[in-house]
CSV table of C-alpha atoms in Angstrom, one decimal:
chain,number,residue,atom,x,y,z
A,681,MET,CA,7.2,-8.0,-1.6
A,682,LYS,CA,8.1,-11.6,-1.0
A,683,LEU,CA,10.8,-12.7,1.4
A,684,VAL,CA,12.7,-15.7,-0.1
A,685,ARG,CA,15.6,-16.0,2.4
A,686,LYS,CA,16.8,-14.1,5.4
A,687,ASN,CA,20.3,-14.8,6.7
A,688,VAL,CA,21.3,-12.2,9.3
A,689,ASP,CA,23.5,-13.1,12.2
A,690,LYS,CA,23.5,-11.6,15.8
A,691,SER,CA,26.0,-8.9,14.9
A,692,GLY,CA,23.6,-7.6,12.2
A,693,GLU,CA,25.7,-8.7,9.3
A,694,GLY,CA,24.1,-10.9,6.5
A,695,SER,CA,22.0,-11.1,3.4
A,696,VAL,CA,18.3,-11.0,2.5
A,697,THR,CA,16.7,-12.3,-0.8
A,698,LEU,CA,13.6,-10.5,-1.9
A,699,VAL,CA,11.2,-10.6,-4.8
A,700,PRO,CA,9.4,-7.3,-5.6
A,701,GLU,CA,5.8,-8.3,-6.6
A,702,GLU,CA,4.4,-4.9,-7.5
A,703,PRO,CA,5.8,-1.4,-8.5
A,704,GLU,CA,5.4,0.0,-5.0
A,705,ASP,CA,7.9,-2.6,-3.7
A,706,MET,CA,10.6,-0.7,-5.6
A,707,TRP,CA,10.1,2.2,-3.1
A,708,HIS,CA,10.8,-0.2,-0.2
A,709,ALA,CA,13.9,-1.5,-2.0
A,710,TYR,CA,15.0,2.1,-2.5
A,711,ASN,CA,14.8,2.7,1.2
A,712,LEU,CA,16.6,-0.5,2.0
A,713,ILE,CA,19.6,-0.3,-0.4
A,714,ALA,CA,22.4,2.1,0.6
A,715,GLU,CA,25.7,3.0,-1.0
A,716,GLY,CA,28.3,0.4,-0.1
A,717,ASP,CA,25.8,-2.5,0.0
A,718,GLN,CA,26.2,-5.5,-2.3
A,719,VAL,CA,23.4,-6.5,-4.6
A,720,ARG,CA,23.2,-9.7,-6.5
A,721,SER,CA,20.7,-10.0,-9.3
A,722,SER,CA,20.0,-11.2,-12.8
A,723,THR,CA,20.8,-8.5,-15.5
A,724,ILE,CA,21.4,-8.0,-19.2
A,725,ARG,CA,24.9,-7.2,-20.4
A,726,LYS,CA,26.0,-6.3,-24.0
A,727,VAL,CA,28.9,-8.5,-24.9
A,728,GLN,CA,31.3,-8.0,-27.8
A,729,ASN,CA,32.3,-11.2,-29.7
A,730,GLU,CA,35.3,-11.3,-32.1
A,731,SER,CA,35.3,-14.1,-34.7
A,732,SER,CA,38.5,-15.8,-36.0
A,733,THR,CA,38.3,-13.6,-39.1
A,734,GLY,CA,38.6,-10.5,-37.0
A,735,SER,CA,35.0,-9.2,-37.5
A,736,SER,CA,33.2,-8.3,-34.3
A,737,SER,CA,29.6,-8.6,-33.3
A,738,SER,CA,27.7,-7.7,-30.2
A,739,SER,CA,25.0,-9.6,-28.4
A,740,ARG,CA,22.9,-9.2,-25.3
A,741,VAL,CA,23.2,-11.9,-22.7
A,742,ARG,CA,21.4,-12.4,-19.4
A,743,THR,CA,23.8,-13.1,-16.5
A,744,THR,CA,23.9,-12.9,-12.7
A,745,LEU,CA,26.1,-10.2,-11.3
A,746,THR,CA,27.1,-9.0,-7.8
A,747,ILE,CA,27.9,-5.3,-7.6
A,748,SER,CA,29.0,-3.0,-4.8
A,749,VAL,CA,26.4,-0.2,-5.1
A,750,GLU,CA,27.8,3.3,-5.7
A,751,THR,CA,24.7,5.2,-7.1
A,752,ILE,CA,21.0,4.6,-6.6
A,753,ASP,CA,18.5,6.2,-8.9
A,754,PHE,CA,14.8,5.9,-8.3
A,755,ASP,CA,12.2,7.1,-10.8
A,756,THR,CA,9.0,7.8,-8.9
A,757,GLN,CA,6.7,7.9,-11.9
A,758,ALA,CA,7.9,4.8,-13.7
A,759,GLN,CA,8.6,3.1,-10.3
A,760,MET,CA,12.0,1.9,-11.5
A,761,LEU,CA,15.1,1.4,-9.4
A,762,ARG,CA,18.5,1.6,-11.1
A,763,LEU,CA,21.7,0.6,-9.2
A,764,LYS,CA,25.2,1.4,-10.5
A,765,GLY,CA,28.4,0.0,-9.2
A,766,ARG,CA,31.5,-2.2,-9.7
A,767,ASN,CA,31.3,-5.9,-10.3
A,768,ILE,CA,32.9,-7.7,-7.3
A,769,GLU,CA,32.5,-11.4,-8.4
A,770,GLU,CA,34.3,-13.1,-11.3
A,771,ASN,CA,32.0,-13.6,-14.3
A,772,GLN,CA,32.6,-14.9,-17.8
A,773,PHE,CA,31.1,-11.8,-19.4
A,774,VAL,CA,32.1,-9.0,-17.0
A,775,LYS,CA,35.5,-8.3,-15.6
A,776,MET,CA,36.2,-7.8,-11.9
A,777,GLY,CA,35.9,-4.1,-11.1
A,778,ALA,CA,34.0,-3.2,-14.3
A,779,TYR,CA,31.0,-0.9,-13.9
A,780,HIS,CA,27.5,-2.2,-14.5
A,781,THR,CA,24.0,-0.9,-14.0
A,782,ILE,CA,21.4,-3.2,-12.6
A,783,ASP,CA,17.7,-2.4,-13.1
A,784,LEU,CA,15.6,-4.1,-10.4
A,785,GLU,CA,12.6,-5.8,-12.0
A,786,VAL,CA,9.2,-6.8,-10.7
A,787,ASN,CA,9.0,-10.6,-10.1
A,788,ARG,CA,12.8,-11.0,-10.4
A,789,SER,CA,14.6,-11.8,-7.1
A,790,PHE,CA,17.6,-9.9,-5.8
A,791,THR,CA,19.9,-10.5,-2.8
A,792,LEU,CA,21.0,-7.6,-0.7
A,793,VAL,CA,24.1,-7.9,1.5
A,794,LYS,CA,24.7,-5.3,4.2
A,795,PRO,CA,27.6,-5.0,6.6
A,796,GLU,CA,25.0,-4.2,9.3
A,797,TRP,CA,21.3,-4.6,9.3
A,798,ASP,CA,19.8,-2.2,11.8
A,799,SER,CA,16.3,-2.3,13.3
A,800,ILE,CA,14.9,0.2,10.8
A,801,ALA,CA,16.0,-1.8,7.8
A,802,LEU,CA,14.6,-5.1,9.3
A,803,GLU,CA,11.4,-3.3,10.1
A,804,ARG,CA,11.1,-2.0,6.5
A,805,ILE,CA,11.4,-5.7,5.3
A,806,GLU,CA,8.6,-6.8,7.7
A,807,MET,CA,6.4,-3.9,6.5
A,808,ALA,CA,7.0,-4.5,2.8
A,809,CYS,CA,6.3,-8.2,3.2
A,810,ASP,CA,3.1,-7.7,5.2
A,811,VAL,CA,0.1,-8.2,2.8
A,812,THR,CA,-2.3,-6.3,5.0
A,813,GLN,CA,-0.3,-3.1,4.6
A,814,ASN,CA,-1.5,-2.6,1.1
A,815,ALA,CA,-5.2,-2.2,2.0
A,816,ASP,CA,-5.7,1.4,1.1
A,817,VAL,CA,-7.4,4.4,-0.3
A,818,ALA,CA,-8.1,6.1,-3.7
A,819,ALA,CA,-8.9,9.7,-4.1
A,820,VAL,CA,-10.3,11.8,-6.9
A,821,ILE,CA,-9.5,15.5,-6.4
A,822,MET,CA,-11.5,17.6,-8.9
A,823,GLN,CA,-12.8,21.0,-10.0
A,824,ASP,CA,-14.5,22.0,-13.2
A,825,GLY,CA,-12.3,20.7,-16.1
A,826,LEU,CA,-9.5,19.3,-13.9
A,827,ALA,CA,-9.2,16.1,-11.9
A,828,HIS,CA,-6.4,14.0,-10.3
A,829,VAL,CA,-7.0,10.3,-9.7
A,830,CYS,CA,-4.6,9.4,-6.8
A,831,LEU,CA,-3.8,6.1,-5.1
A,832,ILE,CA,-2.8,6.5,-1.4
A,833,THR,CA,-0.8,3.4,-0.5
A,834,SER,CA,0.8,2.8,2.9
A,835,SER,CA,4.0,4.5,1.9
A,836,MET,CA,3.2,7.0,-0.9
A,837,THR,CA,0.7,9.1,-2.8
A,838,LEU,CA,0.7,8.3,-6.5
A,839,VAL,CA,-1.0,10.4,-9.1
A,840,ARG,CA,-2.3,7.8,-11.5
A,841,SER,CA,-4.1,10.0,-13.9
A,842,LYS,CA,-4.5,13.7,-14.6
A,843,ILE,CA,-7.6,14.7,-16.5
A,844,ASP,CA,-7.7,18.1,-18.0
A,845,VAL,CA,-10.7,19.0,-20.2
A,846,ALA,CA,-11.6,22.4,-21.5
A,847,ILE,CA,-15.3,23.1,-20.7
A,848,PRO,CA,-17.0,25.9,-22.7
A,849,ARG,CA,-18.5,28.7,-20.6
A,850,LYS,CA,-22.2,28.7,-19.8
A,851,ARG,CA,-23.4,31.4,-22.2
A,852,LYS,CA,-26.9,32.4,-23.4
A,853,GLY,CA,-28.0,30.2,-26.2
A,854,HIS,CA,-24.9,28.0,-25.8
A,855,VAL,CA,-25.8,26.0,-22.7
A,856,GLN,CA,-25.7,22.7,-24.7
A,857,GLN,CA,-22.0,23.2,-25.4
A,858,HIS,CA,-21.3,23.6,-21.6
A,859,GLU,CA,-23.4,20.5,-20.8
A,860,LYS,CA,-21.6,18.5,-23.5
A,861,GLY,CA,-18.2,19.6,-22.2
A,862,LEU,CA,-19.2,18.6,-18.6
A,863,GLY,CA,-20.4,15.2,-19.8
A,864,LYS,CA,-17.1,14.6,-21.6
A,865,PHE,CA,-15.1,15.6,-18.5
A,866,TYR,CA,-17.2,13.4,-16.1
A,867,ASP,CA,-16.8,10.5,-18.5
A,868,ALA,CA,-13.0,10.9,-18.6
A,869,VAL,CA,-12.9,10.9,-14.8
A,870,MET,CA,-15.1,7.9,-14.5
A,871,GLN,CA,-12.9,6.0,-17.0
A,872,GLY,CA,-9.9,7.0,-15.0
A,873,ILE,CA,-11.4,5.5,-11.8
A,874,LEU,CA,-12.3,2.3,-13.5
A,875,ARG,CA,-8.8,2.0,-15.1
A,876,HIS,CA,-6.7,2.8,-12.1
A,877,VAL,CA,-8.7,1.7,-9.0
A,878,ASN,CA,-8.5,-1.9,-8.0
A,879,PHE,CA,-11.8,-2.3,-6.1
A,880,ASP,CA,-10.7,-5.7,-4.5
A,881,VAL,CA,-7.9,-3.9,-2.6
A,882,VAL,CA,-9.2,-0.3,-2.1
A,883,LYS,CA,-11.4,0.2,0.9
A,884,CYS,CA,-12.4,3.8,0.4
A,885,ILE,CA,-12.6,6.1,-2.6
A,886,LEU,CA,-12.7,9.8,-1.8
A,887,ILE,CA,-14.3,12.2,-4.2
A,888,ALA,CA,-13.3,15.8,-3.3
A,889,SER,CA,-14.0,19.1,-4.9
A,890,PRO,CA,-15.0,22.7,-4.1
A,891,GLY,CA,-18.8,23.4,-4.4
A,892,PHE,CA,-21.1,20.9,-6.0
A,893,VAL,CA,-18.7,19.4,-8.6
A,894,LYS,CA,-18.3,16.2,-6.6
A,895,ASP,CA,-22.1,15.7,-6.1
A,896,GLN,CA,-22.8,16.3,-9.8
A,897,PHE,CA,-20.1,13.9,-10.8
A,898,TYR,CA,-21.2,11.2,-8.3
A,899,GLU,CA,-24.8,11.5,-9.7
A,900,TYR,CA,-23.6,11.3,-13.3
A,901,MET,CA,-21.3,8.3,-12.6
A,902,PHE,CA,-24.0,6.2,-11.0
A,903,GLU,CA,-26.6,7.1,-13.6
A,904,GLN,CA,-24.1,5.8,-16.2
A,905,ALA,CA,-23.4,2.7,-14.1
A,906,VAL,CA,-27.1,1.9,-14.0
A,907,LYS,CA,-27.5,2.6,-17.8
A,908,THR,CA,-24.5,0.5,-18.8
A,909,ASP,CA,-25.1,-2.1,-16.0
A,910,ASN,CA,-21.6,-1.6,-14.6
A,911,LYS,CA,-21.6,-4.1,-11.8
A,912,VAL,CA,-18.2,-3.0,-10.5
A,913,LEU,CA,-19.4,0.5,-9.6
A,914,ILE,CA,-22.8,-0.6,-8.4
A,915,GLU,CA,-21.4,-3.2,-6.0
A,916,ASN,CA,-18.8,-0.8,-4.6
A,917,LYS,CA,-21.1,2.2,-4.2
A,918,SER,CA,-20.7,2.1,-0.4
A,919,LYS,CA,-17.0,2.7,-0.8
A,920,PHE,CA,-17.4,6.2,-2.3
A,921,MET,CA,-17.3,9.2,0.0
A,922,LEU,CA,-17.9,12.8,-0.9
A,923,VAL,CA,-15.7,15.4,0.8
A,924,HIS,CA,-14.9,19.1,0.4
A,925,SER,CA,-11.5,20.3,-0.9
A,926,SER,CA,-10.4,23.8,-1.8
A,927,SER,CA,-9.3,22.9,-5.4
A,928,GLY,CA,-8.7,20.1,-7.8
A,929,PHE,CA,-4.9,20.1,-7.4
A,930,LYS,CA,-2.9,17.3,-5.6
A,931,HIS,CA,-1.9,19.6,-2.6
A,932,SER,CA,-5.6,19.7,-1.6
A,933,LEU,CA,-5.3,16.1,-0.6
A,934,LYS,CA,-3.7,17.2,2.6
A,935,GLU,CA,-6.8,18.9,3.9
A,936,VAL,CA,-9.0,16.1,2.6
A,937,LEU,CA,-7.1,13.5,4.6
A,938,GLN,CA,-7.5,15.6,7.8
A,939,ASP,CA,-11.3,15.6,7.6
A,940,PRO,CA,-12.5,13.8,10.7
A,941,ALA,CA,-15.1,11.8,8.6
A,942,VAL,CA,-12.4,10.7,6.3
A,943,ILE,CA,-10.1,9.7,9.1
A,944,ALA,CA,-12.9,7.5,10.6
A,945,LYS,CA,-13.5,5.9,7.2
A,946,MET,CA,-9.9,5.0,6.6
A,947,SER,CA,-8.9,4.5,10.2
A,948,ASP,CA,-7.1,1.2,9.6
A,949,THR,CA,-4.7,2.5,7.0
A,950,LYS,CA,-1.1,3.7,7.8
A,951,ALA,CA,-1.6,7.0,5.9
A,952,ALA,CA,-4.3,8.1,8.3
A,953,GLY,CA,-2.1,7.4,11.3
A,954,GLU,CA,0.6,9.7,9.9
A,955,VAL,CA,-1.8,12.5,9.1
A,956,LYS,CA,-3.4,12.2,12.6
A,957,ALA,CA,0.0,12.3,14.3
A,958,LEU,CA,1.0,15.4,12.4
A,959,GLU,CA,-2.3,17.1,13.1
A,960,SER,CA,-1.8,16.3,16.8
A,961,PHE,CA,1.7,17.8,16.7
A,962,TYR,CA,0.5,21.1,15.2
A,963,THR,CA,-2.3,21.3,17.8
A,964,THR,CA,0.1,20.7,20.7
A,965,LEU,CA,2.6,23.2,19.2
A,966,GLN,CA,-0.2,25.9,19.3
A,967,LEU,CA,-1.7,25.0,22.7
A,968,GLU,CA,1.2,23.7,24.7
A,969,PRO,CA,4.4,24.8,22.9
A,970,ALA,CA,6.6,23.4,25.7
A,971,LYS,CA,5.4,19.9,24.8
A,972,ALA,CA,6.1,20.0,21.1
A,973,PHE,CA,9.5,20.3,19.5
A,974,TYR,CA,11.2,19.8,16.1
A,975,GLY,CA,14.8,19.7,15.0
A,976,LYS,CA,17.4,17.0,15.8
A,977,LYS,CA,19.0,18.8,18.7
A,978,HIS,CA,15.8,19.4,20.7
A,979,VAL,CA,14.3,16.1,19.9
A,980,CYS,CA,17.5,14.2,21.0
A,981,LYS,CA,17.6,16.2,24.3
A,982,ALA,CA,13.9,15.3,25.0
A,983,ALA,CA,14.7,11.6,24.2
A,984,ASP,CA,17.6,11.7,26.7
A,985,ALA,CA,15.1,12.8,29.3
A,986,GLN,CA,12.7,9.9,28.2
A,987,ALA,CA,10.1,12.6,27.6
A,988,ILE,CA,8.9,11.6,24.1
A,989,GLU,CA,5.4,10.2,23.8
A,990,THR,CA,5.3,10.3,20.0
A,991,LEU,CA,8.3,10.6,17.6
A,992,LEU,CA,7.6,11.8,14.1
A,993,ILE,CA,10.5,11.0,11.7
A,994,SER,CA,10.8,11.1,7.9
A,995,ASP,CA,12.2,8.0,6.2
A,996,ASN,CA,14.3,10.5,4.2
A,997,LEU,CA,16.7,10.8,7.2
A,998,PHE,CA,17.5,7.1,7.1
A,999,ARG,CA,18.7,7.4,3.5
A,1000,CYS,CA,21.5,9.8,4.3
A,1001,GLN,CA,24.9,8.7,2.9
A,1002,ASP,CA,26.7,9.3,6.2
A,1003,VAL,CA,26.6,6.0,8.2
A,1004,ALA,CA,27.2,7.8,11.5
A,1005,THR,CA,24.2,10.1,11.0
A,1006,ARG,CA,21.9,7.3,10.1
A,1007,LYS,CA,23.1,5.4,13.2
A,1008,GLU,CA,22.1,8.4,15.3
A,1009,TYR,CA,18.6,8.4,14.0
A,1010,VAL,CA,18.3,4.7,14.4
A,1011,GLU,CA,19.4,5.0,18.0
A,1012,LEU,CA,16.9,7.8,18.5
A,1013,VAL,CA,14.1,5.6,17.3
A,1014,GLU,CA,15.2,2.7,19.5
A,1015,SER,CA,15.6,4.8,22.6
A,1016,VAL,CA,12.1,6.3,22.2
A,1017,ARG,CA,10.7,2.8,21.8
A,1018,ASP,CA,12.6,1.5,24.8
A,1019,SER,CA,11.1,4.2,27.0
A,1020,GLY,CA,7.6,3.3,25.9
A,1021,GLY,CA,7.1,6.0,23.3
A,1022,GLU,CA,5.4,5.6,19.9
A,1023,VAL,CA,7.4,6.1,16.7
A,1024,LYS,CA,5.7,7.1,13.4
A,1025,ILE,CA,8.0,6.8,10.4
A,1026,PHE,CA,6.7,9.1,7.7
A,1027,SER,CA,7.1,8.4,4.0
A,1028,SER,CA,8.6,11.3,2.1
A,1029,MET,CA,6.4,10.3,-0.9
A,1030,HIS,CA,3.3,11.2,1.2
A,1031,VAL,CA,1.7,14.6,1.5
A,1032,SER,CA,2.2,14.4,5.3
A,1033,GLY,CA,5.8,13.4,4.8
A,1034,GLU,CA,6.4,16.4,2.6
A,1035,GLN,CA,5.0,18.6,5.4
A,1036,LEU,CA,7.2,16.9,8.1
A,1037,ALA,CA,10.2,17.5,5.8
A,1038,GLN,CA,9.6,21.3,6.2
A,1039,LEU,CA,10.0,20.8,10.0
A,1040,THR,CA,13.5,19.3,9.5
A,1041,GLY,CA,12.1,15.8,9.1
A,1042,VAL,CA,12.0,15.0,12.9
A,1043,ALA,CA,9.5,16.2,15.5
A,1044,ALA,CA,8.2,15.0,18.9
A,1045,ILE,CA,5.2,15.3,21.1
A,1046,LEU,CA,6.3,15.1,24.8
A,1047,ARG,CA,4.7,13.4,27.8
A,1048,PHE,CA,5.4,16.4,30.0
A,1049,PRO,CA,6.4,20.1,29.3
A,1050,MET,CA,10.1,20.8,29.0
A,1051,PRO,CA,10.3,24.6,29.0
A,1052,GLU,CA,14.0,24.4,29.5
A,1053,LEU,CA,14.4,23.3,25.9
A,1054,GLU,CA,12.7,26.5,24.8
A,1055,ASP,CA,15.0,28.4,27.1
A,1056,SER,CA,18.1,26.8,25.6
A,1057,GLU,CA,16.9,28.0,22.2
A,1058,ASP,CA,16.6,31.5,23.5
A,1059,ASP,CA,20.1,31.4,25.2
A,1060,GLU,CA,21.6,30.2,21.9
A,1061,SER,CA,20.0,33.0,19.9
A,1062,ASP,CA,21.2,35.6,22.5
A,1063,GLY,CA,24.7,34.2,22.4
A,1064,SER,CA,24.7,34.4,18.6
A,1065,ASP,CA,23.6,38.0,18.7
A,1066,GLY,CA,26.4,38.9,21.1
């Protein structure tokens, strides 16, 4: 994402002009734009023209509109963001108050006006415009006949390709059929890697599978690379890492990312930090339950006591339509930071973010035990029983 202009006054009111440079930037825009905000961008409108003879014709014209956003629709697969709302600036093609839908496009600037830019929104802009944030990881999760080529960026896990090939069973006298099927499958996975992985950006490519599938595939891939003199694969051989997973499905990515060897290899990526924090939360919850809490009520009480060491919060909570609720979460984040705590904002598009969402989307690891929070929970349940 490229920041063209930022004009935000001390009260937090103002506008920001941004240019999305890659599909992932649409995810950042989706997290920035809220209902009630104003968006100004170039768009295409169908216009009806009536000639002097009374015949009418329609044409499509490109014009710049400012709309007050009413609905926001994000397509995760196509990485498209569609904003619908009423036109609020006079335009020769579109009447005031008329509805229009703007599709935000890559490499086309848009201006976002908010009544109040809070710290979370400003932080999101900084993160989206920081080039170093995009250095990341690719993963191939596979089992016999099934593979998923995923890209793990700083804010989401994207399945770029699903490879499903039927491999004939190994039967007496039909071993060749099995070998042929395997070769076809490995070749499809290799092509998927070459097509979807940008080796200039990706620092680490994980190949995960149950059993020896990963080892056989790795061997096959580099045999082919030597045969065909594929310099891209040969030069990046050191980036590949073989790890165990329980299956070839996307959900196995969670356990792969928790592998200590993987964490060490991708230590400078944001995704690893989130996974590590969640792992640490679960460990604390098992060993010292009085130092780990989840749910808004308990976490807010712990924040009031300045007890939070690490706050885990899902970006989903900042997208709520209720301004007051969003404000509460922003204040929670700010108070934890003011008291010297660390805040990890999880992306709901990541495997770790999906896990956190199951824990209400907000959790905290405390500096010191607060058994009274556990007691208050017991009191409430007793009261409700009575």
